[in-house]
Structures are given as C-alpha cells and as structure tokens.
PDB file of C-alpha atoms in Angstrom:
ATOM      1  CA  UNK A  73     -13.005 -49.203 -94.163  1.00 48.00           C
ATOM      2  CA  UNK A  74     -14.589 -51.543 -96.454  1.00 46.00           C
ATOM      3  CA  UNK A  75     -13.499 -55.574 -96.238  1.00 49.00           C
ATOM      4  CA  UNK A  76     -11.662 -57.204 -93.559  1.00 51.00           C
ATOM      5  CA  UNK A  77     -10.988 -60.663 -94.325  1.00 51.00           C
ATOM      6  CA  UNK A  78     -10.526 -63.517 -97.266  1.00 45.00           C
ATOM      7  CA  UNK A  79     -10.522 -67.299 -97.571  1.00 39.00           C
ATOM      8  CA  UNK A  80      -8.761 -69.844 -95.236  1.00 39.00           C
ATOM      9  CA  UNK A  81      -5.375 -71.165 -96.431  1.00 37.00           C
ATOM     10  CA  UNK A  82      -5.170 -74.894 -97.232  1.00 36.00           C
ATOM     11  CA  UNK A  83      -2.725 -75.093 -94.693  1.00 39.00           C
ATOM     12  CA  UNK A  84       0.466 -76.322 -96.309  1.00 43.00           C
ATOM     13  CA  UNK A  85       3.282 -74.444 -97.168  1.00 43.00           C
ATOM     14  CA  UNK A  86       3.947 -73.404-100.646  1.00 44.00           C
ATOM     15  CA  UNK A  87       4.742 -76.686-102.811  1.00 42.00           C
ATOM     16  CA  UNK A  88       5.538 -78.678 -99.934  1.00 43.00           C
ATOM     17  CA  UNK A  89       3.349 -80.799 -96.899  1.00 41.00           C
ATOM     18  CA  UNK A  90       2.516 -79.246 -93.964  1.00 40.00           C
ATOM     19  CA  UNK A  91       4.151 -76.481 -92.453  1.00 44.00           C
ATOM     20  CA  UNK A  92       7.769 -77.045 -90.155  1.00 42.00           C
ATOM     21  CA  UNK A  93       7.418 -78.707 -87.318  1.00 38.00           C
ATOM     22  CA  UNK A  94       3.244 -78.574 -87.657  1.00 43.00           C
ATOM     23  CA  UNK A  95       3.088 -81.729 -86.527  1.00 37.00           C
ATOM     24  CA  UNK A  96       0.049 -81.665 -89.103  1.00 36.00           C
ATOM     25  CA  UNK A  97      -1.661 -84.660 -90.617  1.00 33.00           C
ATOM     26  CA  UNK A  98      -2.037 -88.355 -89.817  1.00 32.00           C
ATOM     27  CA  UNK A  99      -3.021 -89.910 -86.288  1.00 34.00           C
ATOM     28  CA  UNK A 100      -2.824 -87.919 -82.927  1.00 37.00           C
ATOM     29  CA  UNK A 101      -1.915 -84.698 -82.238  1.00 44.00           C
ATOM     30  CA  UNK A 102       1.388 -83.856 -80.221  1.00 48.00           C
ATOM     31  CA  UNK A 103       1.285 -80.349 -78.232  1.00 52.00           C
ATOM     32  CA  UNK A 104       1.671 -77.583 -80.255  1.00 58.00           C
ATOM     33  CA  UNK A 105       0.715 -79.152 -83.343  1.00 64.00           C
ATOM     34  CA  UNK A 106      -0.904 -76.815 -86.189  1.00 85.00           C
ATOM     35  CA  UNK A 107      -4.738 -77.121 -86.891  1.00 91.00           C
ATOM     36  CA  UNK A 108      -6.676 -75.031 -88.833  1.00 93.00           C
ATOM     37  CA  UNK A 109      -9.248 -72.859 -87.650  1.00 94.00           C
ATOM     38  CA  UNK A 110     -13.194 -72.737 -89.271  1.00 91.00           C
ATOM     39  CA  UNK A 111     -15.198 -69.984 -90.676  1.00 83.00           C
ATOM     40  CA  UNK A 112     -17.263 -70.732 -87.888  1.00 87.00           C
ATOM     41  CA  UNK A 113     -14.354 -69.710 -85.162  1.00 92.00           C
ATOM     42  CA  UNK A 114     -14.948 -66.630 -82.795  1.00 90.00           C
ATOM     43  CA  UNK A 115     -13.216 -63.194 -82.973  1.00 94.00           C
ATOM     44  CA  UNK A 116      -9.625 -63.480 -80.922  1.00 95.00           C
ATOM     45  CA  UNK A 117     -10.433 -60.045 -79.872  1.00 93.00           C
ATOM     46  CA  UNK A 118     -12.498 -62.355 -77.157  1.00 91.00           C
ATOM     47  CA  UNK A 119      -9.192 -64.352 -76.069  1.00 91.00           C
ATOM     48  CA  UNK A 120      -7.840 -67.564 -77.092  1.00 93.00           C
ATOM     49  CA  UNK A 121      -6.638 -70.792 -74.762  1.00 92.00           C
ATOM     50  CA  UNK A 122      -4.076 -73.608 -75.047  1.00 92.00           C
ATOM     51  CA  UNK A 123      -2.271 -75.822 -73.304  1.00 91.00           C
ATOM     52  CA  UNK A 124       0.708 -74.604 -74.114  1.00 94.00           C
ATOM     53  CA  UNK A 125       2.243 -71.341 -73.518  1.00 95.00           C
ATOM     54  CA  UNK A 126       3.516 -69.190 -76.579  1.00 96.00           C
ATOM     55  CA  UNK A 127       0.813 -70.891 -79.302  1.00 97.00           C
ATOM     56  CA  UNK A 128       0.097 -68.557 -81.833  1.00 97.00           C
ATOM     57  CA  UNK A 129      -3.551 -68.395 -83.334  1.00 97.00           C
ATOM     58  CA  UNK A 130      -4.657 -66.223 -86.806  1.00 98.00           C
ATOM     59  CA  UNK A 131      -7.561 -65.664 -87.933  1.00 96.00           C
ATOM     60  CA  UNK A 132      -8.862 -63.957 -91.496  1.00 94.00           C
ATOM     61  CA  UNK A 133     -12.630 -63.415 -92.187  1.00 87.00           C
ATOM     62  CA  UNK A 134     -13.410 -66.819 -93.050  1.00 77.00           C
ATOM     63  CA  UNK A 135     -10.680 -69.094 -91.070  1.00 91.00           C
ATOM     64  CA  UNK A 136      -7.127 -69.588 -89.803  1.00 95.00           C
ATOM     65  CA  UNK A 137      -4.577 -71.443 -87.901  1.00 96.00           C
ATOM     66  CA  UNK A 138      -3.332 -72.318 -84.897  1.00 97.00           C
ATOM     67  CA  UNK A 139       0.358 -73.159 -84.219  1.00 97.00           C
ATOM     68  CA  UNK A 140       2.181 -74.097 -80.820  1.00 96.00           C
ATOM     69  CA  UNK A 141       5.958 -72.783 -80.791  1.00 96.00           C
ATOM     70  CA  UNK A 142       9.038 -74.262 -82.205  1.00 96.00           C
ATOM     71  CA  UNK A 143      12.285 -72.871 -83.236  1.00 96.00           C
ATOM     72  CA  UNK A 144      11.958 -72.112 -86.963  1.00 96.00           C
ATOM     73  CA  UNK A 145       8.075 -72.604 -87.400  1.00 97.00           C
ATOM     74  CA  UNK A 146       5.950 -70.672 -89.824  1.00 96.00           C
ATOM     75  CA  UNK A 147       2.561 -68.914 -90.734  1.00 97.00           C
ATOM     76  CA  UNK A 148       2.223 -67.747 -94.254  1.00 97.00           C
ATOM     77  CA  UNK A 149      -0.334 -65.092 -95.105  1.00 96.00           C
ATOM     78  CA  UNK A 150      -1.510 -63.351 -98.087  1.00 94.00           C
ATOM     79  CA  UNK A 151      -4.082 -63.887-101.492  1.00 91.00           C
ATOM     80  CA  UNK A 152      -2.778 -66.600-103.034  1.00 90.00           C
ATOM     81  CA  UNK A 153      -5.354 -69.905-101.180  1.00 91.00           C
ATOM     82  CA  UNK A 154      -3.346 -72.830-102.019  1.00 91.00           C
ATOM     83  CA  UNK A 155       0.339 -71.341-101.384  1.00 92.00           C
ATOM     84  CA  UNK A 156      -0.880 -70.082 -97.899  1.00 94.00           C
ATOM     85  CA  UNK A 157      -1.969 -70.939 -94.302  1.00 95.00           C
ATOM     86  CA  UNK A 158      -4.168 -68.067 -93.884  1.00 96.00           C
ATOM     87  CA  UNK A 159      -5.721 -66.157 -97.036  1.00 93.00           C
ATOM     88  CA  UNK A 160      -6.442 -62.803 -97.044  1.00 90.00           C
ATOM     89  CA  UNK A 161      -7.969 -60.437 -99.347  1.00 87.00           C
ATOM     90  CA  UNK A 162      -8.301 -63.465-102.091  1.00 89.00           C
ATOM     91  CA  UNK A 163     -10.712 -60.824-104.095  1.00 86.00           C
ATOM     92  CA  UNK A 164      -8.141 -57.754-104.102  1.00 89.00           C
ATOM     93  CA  UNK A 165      -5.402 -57.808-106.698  1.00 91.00           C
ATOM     94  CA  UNK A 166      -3.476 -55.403-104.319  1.00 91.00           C
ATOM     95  CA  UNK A 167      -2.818 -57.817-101.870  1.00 91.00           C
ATOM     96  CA  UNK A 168       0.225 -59.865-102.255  1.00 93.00           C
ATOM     97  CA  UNK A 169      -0.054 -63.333-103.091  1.00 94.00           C
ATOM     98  CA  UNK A 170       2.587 -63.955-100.163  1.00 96.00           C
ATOM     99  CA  UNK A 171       2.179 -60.637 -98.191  1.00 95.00           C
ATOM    100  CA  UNK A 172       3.676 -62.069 -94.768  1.00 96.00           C
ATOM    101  CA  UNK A 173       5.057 -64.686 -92.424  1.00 97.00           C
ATOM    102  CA  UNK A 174       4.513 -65.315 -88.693  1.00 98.00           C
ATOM    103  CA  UNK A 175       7.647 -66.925 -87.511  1.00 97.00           C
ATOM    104  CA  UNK A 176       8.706 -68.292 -84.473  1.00 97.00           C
ATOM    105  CA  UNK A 177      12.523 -67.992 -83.282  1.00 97.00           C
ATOM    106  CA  UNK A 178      14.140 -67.135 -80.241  1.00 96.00           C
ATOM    107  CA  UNK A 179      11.412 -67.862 -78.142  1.00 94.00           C
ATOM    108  CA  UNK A 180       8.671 -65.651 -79.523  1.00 95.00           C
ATOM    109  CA  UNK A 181       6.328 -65.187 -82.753  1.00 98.00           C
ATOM    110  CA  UNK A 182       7.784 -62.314 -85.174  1.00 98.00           C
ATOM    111  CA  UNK A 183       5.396 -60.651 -88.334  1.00 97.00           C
ATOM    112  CA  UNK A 184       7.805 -59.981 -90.991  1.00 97.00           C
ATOM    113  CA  UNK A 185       6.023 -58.321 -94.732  1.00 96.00           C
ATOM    114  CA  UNK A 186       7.205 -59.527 -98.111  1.00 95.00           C
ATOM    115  CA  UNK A 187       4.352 -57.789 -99.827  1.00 94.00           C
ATOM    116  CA  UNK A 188       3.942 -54.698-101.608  1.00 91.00           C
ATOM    117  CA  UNK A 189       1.503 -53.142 -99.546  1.00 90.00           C
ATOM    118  CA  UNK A 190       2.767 -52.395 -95.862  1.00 93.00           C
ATOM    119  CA  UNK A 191       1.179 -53.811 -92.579  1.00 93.00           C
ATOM    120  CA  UNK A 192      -0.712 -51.808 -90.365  1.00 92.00           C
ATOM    121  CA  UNK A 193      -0.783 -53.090 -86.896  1.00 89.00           C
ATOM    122  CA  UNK A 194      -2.061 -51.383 -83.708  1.00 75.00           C
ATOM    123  CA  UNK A 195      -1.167 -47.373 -82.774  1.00 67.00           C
ATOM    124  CA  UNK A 196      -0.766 -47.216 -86.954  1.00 70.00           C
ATOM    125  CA  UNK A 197       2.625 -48.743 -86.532  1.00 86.00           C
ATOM    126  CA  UNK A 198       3.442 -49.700 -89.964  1.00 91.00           C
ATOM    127  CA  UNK A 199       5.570 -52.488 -91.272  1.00 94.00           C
ATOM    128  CA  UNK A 200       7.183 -52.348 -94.523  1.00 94.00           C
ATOM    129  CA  UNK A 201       8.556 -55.133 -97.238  1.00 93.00           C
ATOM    130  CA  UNK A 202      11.930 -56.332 -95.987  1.00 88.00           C
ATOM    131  CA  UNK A 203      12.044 -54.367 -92.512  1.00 93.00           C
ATOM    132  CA  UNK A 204      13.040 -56.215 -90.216  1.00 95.00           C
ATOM    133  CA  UNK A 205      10.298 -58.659 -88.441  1.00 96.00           C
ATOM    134  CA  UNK A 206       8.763 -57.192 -85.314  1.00 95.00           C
ATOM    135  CA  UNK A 207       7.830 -59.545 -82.184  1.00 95.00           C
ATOM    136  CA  UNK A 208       4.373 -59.874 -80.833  1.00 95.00           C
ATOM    137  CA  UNK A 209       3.504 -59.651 -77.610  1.00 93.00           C
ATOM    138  CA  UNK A 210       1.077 -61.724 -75.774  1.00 95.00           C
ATOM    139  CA  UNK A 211      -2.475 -61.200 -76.027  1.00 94.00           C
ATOM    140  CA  UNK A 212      -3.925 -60.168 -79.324  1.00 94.00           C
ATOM    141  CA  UNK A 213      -2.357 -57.806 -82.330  1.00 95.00           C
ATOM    142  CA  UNK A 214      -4.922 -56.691 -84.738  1.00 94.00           C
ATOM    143  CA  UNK A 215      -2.908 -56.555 -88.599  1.00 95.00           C
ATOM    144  CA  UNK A 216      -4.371 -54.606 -91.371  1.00 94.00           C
ATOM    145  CA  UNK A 217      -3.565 -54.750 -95.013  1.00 91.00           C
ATOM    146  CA  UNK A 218      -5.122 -52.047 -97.490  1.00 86.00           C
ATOM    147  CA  UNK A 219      -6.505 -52.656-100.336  1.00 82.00           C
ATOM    148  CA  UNK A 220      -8.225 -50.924-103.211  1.00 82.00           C
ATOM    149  CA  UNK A 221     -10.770 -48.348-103.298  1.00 77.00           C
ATOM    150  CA  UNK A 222     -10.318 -47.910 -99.388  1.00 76.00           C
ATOM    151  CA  UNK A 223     -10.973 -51.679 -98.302  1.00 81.00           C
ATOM    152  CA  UNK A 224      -8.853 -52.901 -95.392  1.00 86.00           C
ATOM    153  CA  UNK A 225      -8.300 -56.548 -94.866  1.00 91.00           C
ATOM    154  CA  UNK A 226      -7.918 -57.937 -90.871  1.00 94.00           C
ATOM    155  CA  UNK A 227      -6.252 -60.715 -89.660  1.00 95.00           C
ATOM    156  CA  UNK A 228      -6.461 -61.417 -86.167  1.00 96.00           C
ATOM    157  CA  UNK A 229      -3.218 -62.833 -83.910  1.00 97.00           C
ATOM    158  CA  UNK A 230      -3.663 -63.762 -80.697  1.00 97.00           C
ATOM    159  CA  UNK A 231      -0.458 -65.443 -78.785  1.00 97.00           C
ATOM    160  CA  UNK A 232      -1.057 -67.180 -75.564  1.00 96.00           C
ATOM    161  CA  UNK A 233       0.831 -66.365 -72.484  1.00 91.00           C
ATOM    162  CA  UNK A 234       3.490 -68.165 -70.546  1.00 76.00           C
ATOM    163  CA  UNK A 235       2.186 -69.559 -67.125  1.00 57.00           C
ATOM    164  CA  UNK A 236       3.837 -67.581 -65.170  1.00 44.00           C
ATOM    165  CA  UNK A 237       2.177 -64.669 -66.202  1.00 48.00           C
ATOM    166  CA  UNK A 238      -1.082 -66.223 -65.225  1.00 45.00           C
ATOM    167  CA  UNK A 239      -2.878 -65.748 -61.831  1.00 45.00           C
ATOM    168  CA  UNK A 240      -3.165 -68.144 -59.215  1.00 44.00           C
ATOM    169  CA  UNK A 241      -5.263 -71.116 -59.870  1.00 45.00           C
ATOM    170  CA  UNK A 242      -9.029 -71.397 -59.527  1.00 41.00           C
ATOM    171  CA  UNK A 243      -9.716 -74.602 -60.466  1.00 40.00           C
ATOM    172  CA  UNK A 244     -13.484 -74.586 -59.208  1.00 42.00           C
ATOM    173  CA  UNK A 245     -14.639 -71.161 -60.157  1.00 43.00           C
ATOM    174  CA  UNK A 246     -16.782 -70.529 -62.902  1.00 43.00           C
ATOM    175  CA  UNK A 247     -15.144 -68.984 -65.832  1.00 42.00           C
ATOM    176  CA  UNK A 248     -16.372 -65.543 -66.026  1.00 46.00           C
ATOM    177  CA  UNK A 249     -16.113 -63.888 -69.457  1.00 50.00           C
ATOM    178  CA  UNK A 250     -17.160 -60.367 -70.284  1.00 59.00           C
ATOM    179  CA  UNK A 251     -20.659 -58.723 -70.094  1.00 76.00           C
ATOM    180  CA  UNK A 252     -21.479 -59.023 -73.531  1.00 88.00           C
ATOM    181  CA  UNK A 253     -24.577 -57.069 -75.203  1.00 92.00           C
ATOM    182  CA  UNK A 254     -27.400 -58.334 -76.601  1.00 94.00           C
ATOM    183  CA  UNK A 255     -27.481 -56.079 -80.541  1.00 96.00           C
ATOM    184  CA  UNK A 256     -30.131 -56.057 -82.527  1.00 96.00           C
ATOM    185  CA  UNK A 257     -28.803 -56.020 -86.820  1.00 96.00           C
ATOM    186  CA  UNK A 258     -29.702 -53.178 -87.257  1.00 96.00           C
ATOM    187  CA  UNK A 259     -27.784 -51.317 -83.772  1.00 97.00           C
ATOM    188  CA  UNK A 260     -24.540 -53.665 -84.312  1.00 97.00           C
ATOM    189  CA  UNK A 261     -24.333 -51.821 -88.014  1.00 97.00           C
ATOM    190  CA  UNK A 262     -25.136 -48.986 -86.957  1.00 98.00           C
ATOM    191  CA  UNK A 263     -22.321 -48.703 -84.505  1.00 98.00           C
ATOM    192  CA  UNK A 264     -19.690 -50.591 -86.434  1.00 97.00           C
ATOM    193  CA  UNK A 265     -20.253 -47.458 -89.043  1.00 97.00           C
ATOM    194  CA  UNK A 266     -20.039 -44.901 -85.952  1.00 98.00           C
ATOM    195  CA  UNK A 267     -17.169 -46.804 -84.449  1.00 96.00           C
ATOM    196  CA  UNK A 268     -15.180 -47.860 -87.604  1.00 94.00           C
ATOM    197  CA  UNK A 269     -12.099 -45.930 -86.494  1.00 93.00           C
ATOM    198  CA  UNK A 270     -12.251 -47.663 -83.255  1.00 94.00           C
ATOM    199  CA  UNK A 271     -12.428 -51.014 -84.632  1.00 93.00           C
ATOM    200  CA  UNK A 272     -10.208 -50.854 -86.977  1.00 90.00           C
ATOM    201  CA  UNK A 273      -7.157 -49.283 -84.186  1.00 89.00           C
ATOM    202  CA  UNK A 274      -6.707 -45.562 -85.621  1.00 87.00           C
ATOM    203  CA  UNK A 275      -4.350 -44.213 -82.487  1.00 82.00           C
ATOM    204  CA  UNK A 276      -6.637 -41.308 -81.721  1.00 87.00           C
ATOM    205  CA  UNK A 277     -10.134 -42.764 -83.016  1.00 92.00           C
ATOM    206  CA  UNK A 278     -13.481 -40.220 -82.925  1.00 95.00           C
ATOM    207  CA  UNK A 279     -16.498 -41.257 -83.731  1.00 97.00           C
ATOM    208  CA  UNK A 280     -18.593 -40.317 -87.505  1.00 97.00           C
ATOM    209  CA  UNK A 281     -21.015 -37.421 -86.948  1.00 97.00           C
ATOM    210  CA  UNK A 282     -24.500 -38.712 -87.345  1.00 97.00           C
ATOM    211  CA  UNK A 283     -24.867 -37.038 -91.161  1.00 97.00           C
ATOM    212  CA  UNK A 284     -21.921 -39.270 -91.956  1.00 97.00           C
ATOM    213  CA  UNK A 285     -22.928 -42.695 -89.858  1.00 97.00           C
ATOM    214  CA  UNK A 286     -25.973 -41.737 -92.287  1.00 97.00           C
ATOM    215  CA  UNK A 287     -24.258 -41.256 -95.475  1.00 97.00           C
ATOM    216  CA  UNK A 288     -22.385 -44.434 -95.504  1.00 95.00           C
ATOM    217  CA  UNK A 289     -25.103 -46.947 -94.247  1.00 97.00           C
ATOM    218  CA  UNK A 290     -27.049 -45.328 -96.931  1.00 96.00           C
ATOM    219  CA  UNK A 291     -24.039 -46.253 -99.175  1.00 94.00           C
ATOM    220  CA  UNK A 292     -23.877 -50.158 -97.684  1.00 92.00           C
ATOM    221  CA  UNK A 293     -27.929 -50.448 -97.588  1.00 94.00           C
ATOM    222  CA  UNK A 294     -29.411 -47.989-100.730  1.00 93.00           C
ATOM    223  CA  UNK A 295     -33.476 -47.845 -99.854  1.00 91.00           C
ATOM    224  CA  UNK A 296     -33.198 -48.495 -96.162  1.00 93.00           C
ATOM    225  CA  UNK A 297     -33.998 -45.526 -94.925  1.00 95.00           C
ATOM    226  CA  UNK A 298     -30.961 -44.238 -92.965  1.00 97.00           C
ATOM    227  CA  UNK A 299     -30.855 -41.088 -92.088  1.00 97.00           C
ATOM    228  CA  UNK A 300     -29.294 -38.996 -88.920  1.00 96.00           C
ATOM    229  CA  UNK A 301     -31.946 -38.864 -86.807  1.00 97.00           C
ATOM    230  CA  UNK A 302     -33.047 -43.031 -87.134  1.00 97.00           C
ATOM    231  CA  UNK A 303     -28.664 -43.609 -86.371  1.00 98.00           C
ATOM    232  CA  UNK A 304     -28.890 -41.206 -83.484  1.00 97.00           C
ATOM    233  CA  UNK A 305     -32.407 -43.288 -82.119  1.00 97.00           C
ATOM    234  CA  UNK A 306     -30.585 -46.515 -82.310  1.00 97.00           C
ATOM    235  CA  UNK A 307     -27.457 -45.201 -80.720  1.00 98.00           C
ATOM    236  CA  UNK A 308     -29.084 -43.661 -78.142  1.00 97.00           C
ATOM    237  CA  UNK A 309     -31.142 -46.550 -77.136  1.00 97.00           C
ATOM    238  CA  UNK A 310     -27.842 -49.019 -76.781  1.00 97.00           C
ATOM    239  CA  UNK A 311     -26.474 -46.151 -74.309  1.00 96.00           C
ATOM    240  CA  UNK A 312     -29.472 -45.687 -72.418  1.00 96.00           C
ATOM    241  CA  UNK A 313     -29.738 -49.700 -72.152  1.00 95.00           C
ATOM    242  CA  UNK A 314     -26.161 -50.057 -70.985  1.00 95.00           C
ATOM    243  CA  UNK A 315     -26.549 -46.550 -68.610  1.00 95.00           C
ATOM    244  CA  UNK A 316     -29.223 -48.284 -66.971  1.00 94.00           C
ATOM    245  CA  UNK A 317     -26.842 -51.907 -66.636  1.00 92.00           C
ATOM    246  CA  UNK A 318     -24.473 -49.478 -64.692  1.00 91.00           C
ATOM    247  CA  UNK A 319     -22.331 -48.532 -66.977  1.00 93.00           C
ATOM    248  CA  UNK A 320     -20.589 -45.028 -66.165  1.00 93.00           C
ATOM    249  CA  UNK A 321     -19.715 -42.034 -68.317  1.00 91.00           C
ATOM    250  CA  UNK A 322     -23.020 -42.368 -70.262  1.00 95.00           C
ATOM    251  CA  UNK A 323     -25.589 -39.744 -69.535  1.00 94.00           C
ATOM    252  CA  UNK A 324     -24.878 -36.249 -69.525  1.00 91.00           C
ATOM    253  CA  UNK A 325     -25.261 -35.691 -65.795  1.00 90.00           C
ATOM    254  CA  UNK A 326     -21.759 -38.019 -65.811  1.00 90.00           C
ATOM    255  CA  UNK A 327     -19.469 -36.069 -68.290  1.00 86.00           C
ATOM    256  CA  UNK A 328     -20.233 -32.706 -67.911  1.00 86.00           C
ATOM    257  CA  UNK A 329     -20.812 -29.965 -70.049  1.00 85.00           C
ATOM    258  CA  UNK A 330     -19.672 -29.491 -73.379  1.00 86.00           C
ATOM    259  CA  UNK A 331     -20.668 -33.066 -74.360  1.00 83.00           C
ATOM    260  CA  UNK A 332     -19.333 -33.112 -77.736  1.00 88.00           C
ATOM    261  CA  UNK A 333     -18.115 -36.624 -79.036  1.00 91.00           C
ATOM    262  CA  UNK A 334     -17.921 -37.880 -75.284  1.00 94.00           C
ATOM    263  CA  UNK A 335     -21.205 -39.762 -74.618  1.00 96.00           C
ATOM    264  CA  UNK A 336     -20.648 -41.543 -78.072  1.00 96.00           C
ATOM    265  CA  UNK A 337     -16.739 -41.993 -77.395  1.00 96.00           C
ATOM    266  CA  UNK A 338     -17.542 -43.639 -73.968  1.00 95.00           C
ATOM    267  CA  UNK A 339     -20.289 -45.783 -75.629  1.00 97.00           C
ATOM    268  CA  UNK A 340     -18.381 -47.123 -78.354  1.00 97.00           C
ATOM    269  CA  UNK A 341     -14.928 -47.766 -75.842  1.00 94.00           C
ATOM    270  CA  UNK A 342     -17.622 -49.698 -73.672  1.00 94.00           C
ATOM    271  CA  UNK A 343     -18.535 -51.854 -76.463  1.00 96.00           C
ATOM    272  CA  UNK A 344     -15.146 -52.828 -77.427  1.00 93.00           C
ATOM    273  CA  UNK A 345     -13.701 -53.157 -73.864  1.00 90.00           C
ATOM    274  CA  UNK A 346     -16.733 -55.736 -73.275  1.00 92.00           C
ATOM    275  CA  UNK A 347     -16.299 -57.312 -76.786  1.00 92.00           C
ATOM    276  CA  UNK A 348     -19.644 -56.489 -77.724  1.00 95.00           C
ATOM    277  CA  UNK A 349     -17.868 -54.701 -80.637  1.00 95.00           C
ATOM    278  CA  UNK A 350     -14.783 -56.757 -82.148  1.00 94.00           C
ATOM    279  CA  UNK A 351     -12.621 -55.840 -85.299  1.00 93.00           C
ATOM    280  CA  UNK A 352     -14.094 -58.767 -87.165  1.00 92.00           C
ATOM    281  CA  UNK A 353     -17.500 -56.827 -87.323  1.00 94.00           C
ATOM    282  CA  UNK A 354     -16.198 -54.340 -90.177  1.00 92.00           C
ATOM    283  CA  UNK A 355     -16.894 -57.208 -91.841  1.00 89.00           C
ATOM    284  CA  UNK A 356     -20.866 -56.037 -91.626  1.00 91.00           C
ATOM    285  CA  UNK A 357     -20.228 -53.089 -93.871  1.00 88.00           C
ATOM    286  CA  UNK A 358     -19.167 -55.333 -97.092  1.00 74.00           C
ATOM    287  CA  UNK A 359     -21.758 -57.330 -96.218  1.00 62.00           C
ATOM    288  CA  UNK A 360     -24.934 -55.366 -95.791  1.00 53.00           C
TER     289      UNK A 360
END
C-alpha cells in the first residue's frame, strides 16, 4: 500500500459545463446542487451531513464533490484533471484517464468502471470494466484502484441516509461524535504501517509483525531509526493509554492466553471504530 489519492477534478464534465442536473455555477444554490469539496475536507470515514437524503459525497486525497440526487446525475472519476469531477491517481499512468462514474438512477447512487484496472471496494469485492454498475448503500464505501509498483489509490463515498432511517429527533442535545485519540507523528505512522491491511479493507486483515512494521518505515523514512523494538514502544504506549481510557480487550489479563496478534488486532479495530485511524491516513506512507 503505497498512495491513496490524486488531484481534485475541475468539476465539469468532459467538454461540456457542469455536470447534469448540478445545479452548479451562478447565484444561489438549489438543494442538491453539486459543490466541490477542498483539500482541506475531513475523511468521510468520520460521516458526512446534508439536508437532503440520498446526497452523494467523494472524496480523493486532495478534494472532491458533493452531489444531491437526481434521475440521471453523474460523478466522473479517474487521472485525467480537467475531463473529471474527482481525480485520482493523476501521477500513475495505470490509472485510467476516465476509470469510473457514480450515477444516480432509480433512486440510488451506482459505481460502474470503464477503466482498465478493476475497482476494489470493501470485503475485496471487485468491479470490473463494463460489469454491470453496483449500488451503494448508505453510509460510506471505501473504493480502491491499484496502481504501479504496489500503490493503491482511495476515494472515499459516503451517501447520506433517507430520514426515515434516522432516530428520533434531539434537537437540543449536543452532538456527540466519537472518542477520538490524541497521536503523536510519529505513533499515527507507526500504526498506519501496522494497520495498513485494516485501513485499506482486506476481508480478513492481521496486523505486520514488528520486523516488518520496521522494515517498511525504514523504507518510507531511511536514517530514522526504526527498528522492532522502538515500533513495539510506540504501539504499546497508544494501548496502554487507551487500556487505561477504558477501553476493553487490551491487556493480557483481558484476552487470555496465547496472545498472538490479539492485543494488536483489538488496538488497531479500536482505532478505526473511533476514527482515530481513517483510510485517508495511508496517505502518511507516500508522504513520510
């Protein structure tokens, strides 16, 4: 796992204005309209909101869009910036300059691939060129594209829910959004090597061994002086934080003898379940 992301889209389709039924450009925006999403925007892995039901959001490393539904209305994807809403993977010639569309019909957002490569979305379900589109649930879909020499690019898509799937109203209550740990650089890298497998949705993930965590931060960050035992102090010191925060399945007392991978696998499924950890962060290992 190597890159995860590429340069935001212009945000018109290819030749044309803006995309179907956008409502893009000039004066106020209608509900639903399309907008495009900053660099700057948070990982969907942490939830997304609008004010109406059924609006899709996608997100690359660097930006995305956001699109309410309509009958017909589309998302392009892929390396080529100017002839797409949402680049990805603008530096790998593997990547198709159109690889995909999101498209809305029949009430719902579909993901249908074009490209050479296939998609990989969560559970390793993959989705080859010209299969038929598959429809995406509510909530958020994680979709990979590989690349060369091992890279992986991730865009995020998050589709909002209908309102009657959400629970009664509490219109005074403070939102409350998930513990979220404090990292330091150093920890959060250190775990996104461990965890890679987690973040990047392998169906039956395990955590690197510390030699390995080792080897590749070594690889990311030559002269920095990983090695096994400074990766297992780090690691250890997030669970033994989060152990004492009362979080279960973290000592040895809790799971039992053999250990093996099971302190590590609870840490890291912690992490991600609090959004501590988020897909986005694989990002860290092309970047060190």
């Amino acid at each position: 796992m190597r890159s995860t992301g590429g340069t935001q889209g212009a945000g018109h389709a290819p030749g044309s204005g803006p995309p179907r039924g956008t409502g893009a450009g000039g004066g106020g925006r209608a509900p639903g309209a399309g907008r495009l999403l900053p660099a700057t925007h948070g990982s969907l892995a942490r939830g997304a909101s609008a004010p109406l039901p059924g609006t899709l959001f996608a997100l690359a490393l660097t930006g995305g869009m956001t699109l309410g539904p309509g009958e017909g209305r589309e998302v392009l994807f892929g390396r080529n910036r100017p002839e797409v809403h949402v680049c990805l993977g603008e530096d790998d010639a593997q990547v198709s300059r159109h690889q995909g569309t999101l498209t809305h019909r029949d009430g719902r957002w579909w993901v249908g691939n074009v490209g050479r490569l296939p998609l990989r979305l969560a559970e390793s379900r993959l989705l080859f060129r010209h299969e038929e589109p598959l429809p995406l649930g509510t909530g958020y879909t994680p979709l990979f594209i590989g690349g060369t020499r091992g890279r992986e690019h991730l865009m995020e898509v998050f589709v909002t829910g209908p309102e009657t799937e959400r629970p009664g109203p509490r219109h005074t209550e403070v939102t409350r959004p998930p513990r979220v740990w404090v990292l330091t650089e150093q920890e959060r890298l250190a775990l996104v090597v461990l965890g890679r497998r987690y973040l990047a949705h392998d169906p039956r993930p395990q955590p690197l061994t510390w030699r390995q965590t080792a080897a590749e931060l070594a690889a990311v960050q030559p002269g920095e002086g990983w090695t096994d035992k400074r990766v297992e102090h780090l690691v250890n010191g997030v669970r033994v934080r989060l152990s004492r925060d009362g979080v279960p399945w973290l000592t040895r007392e809790e799971v039992g003898e053999p250990v093996g991978n099971a302190l590590n696998d609870h840490l890291l499924r912690a992490l991600l379940a609090s959004t501590t950890l988020v897909p986005m962060d694989l990002a860290l290992i092309d970047a060190a």
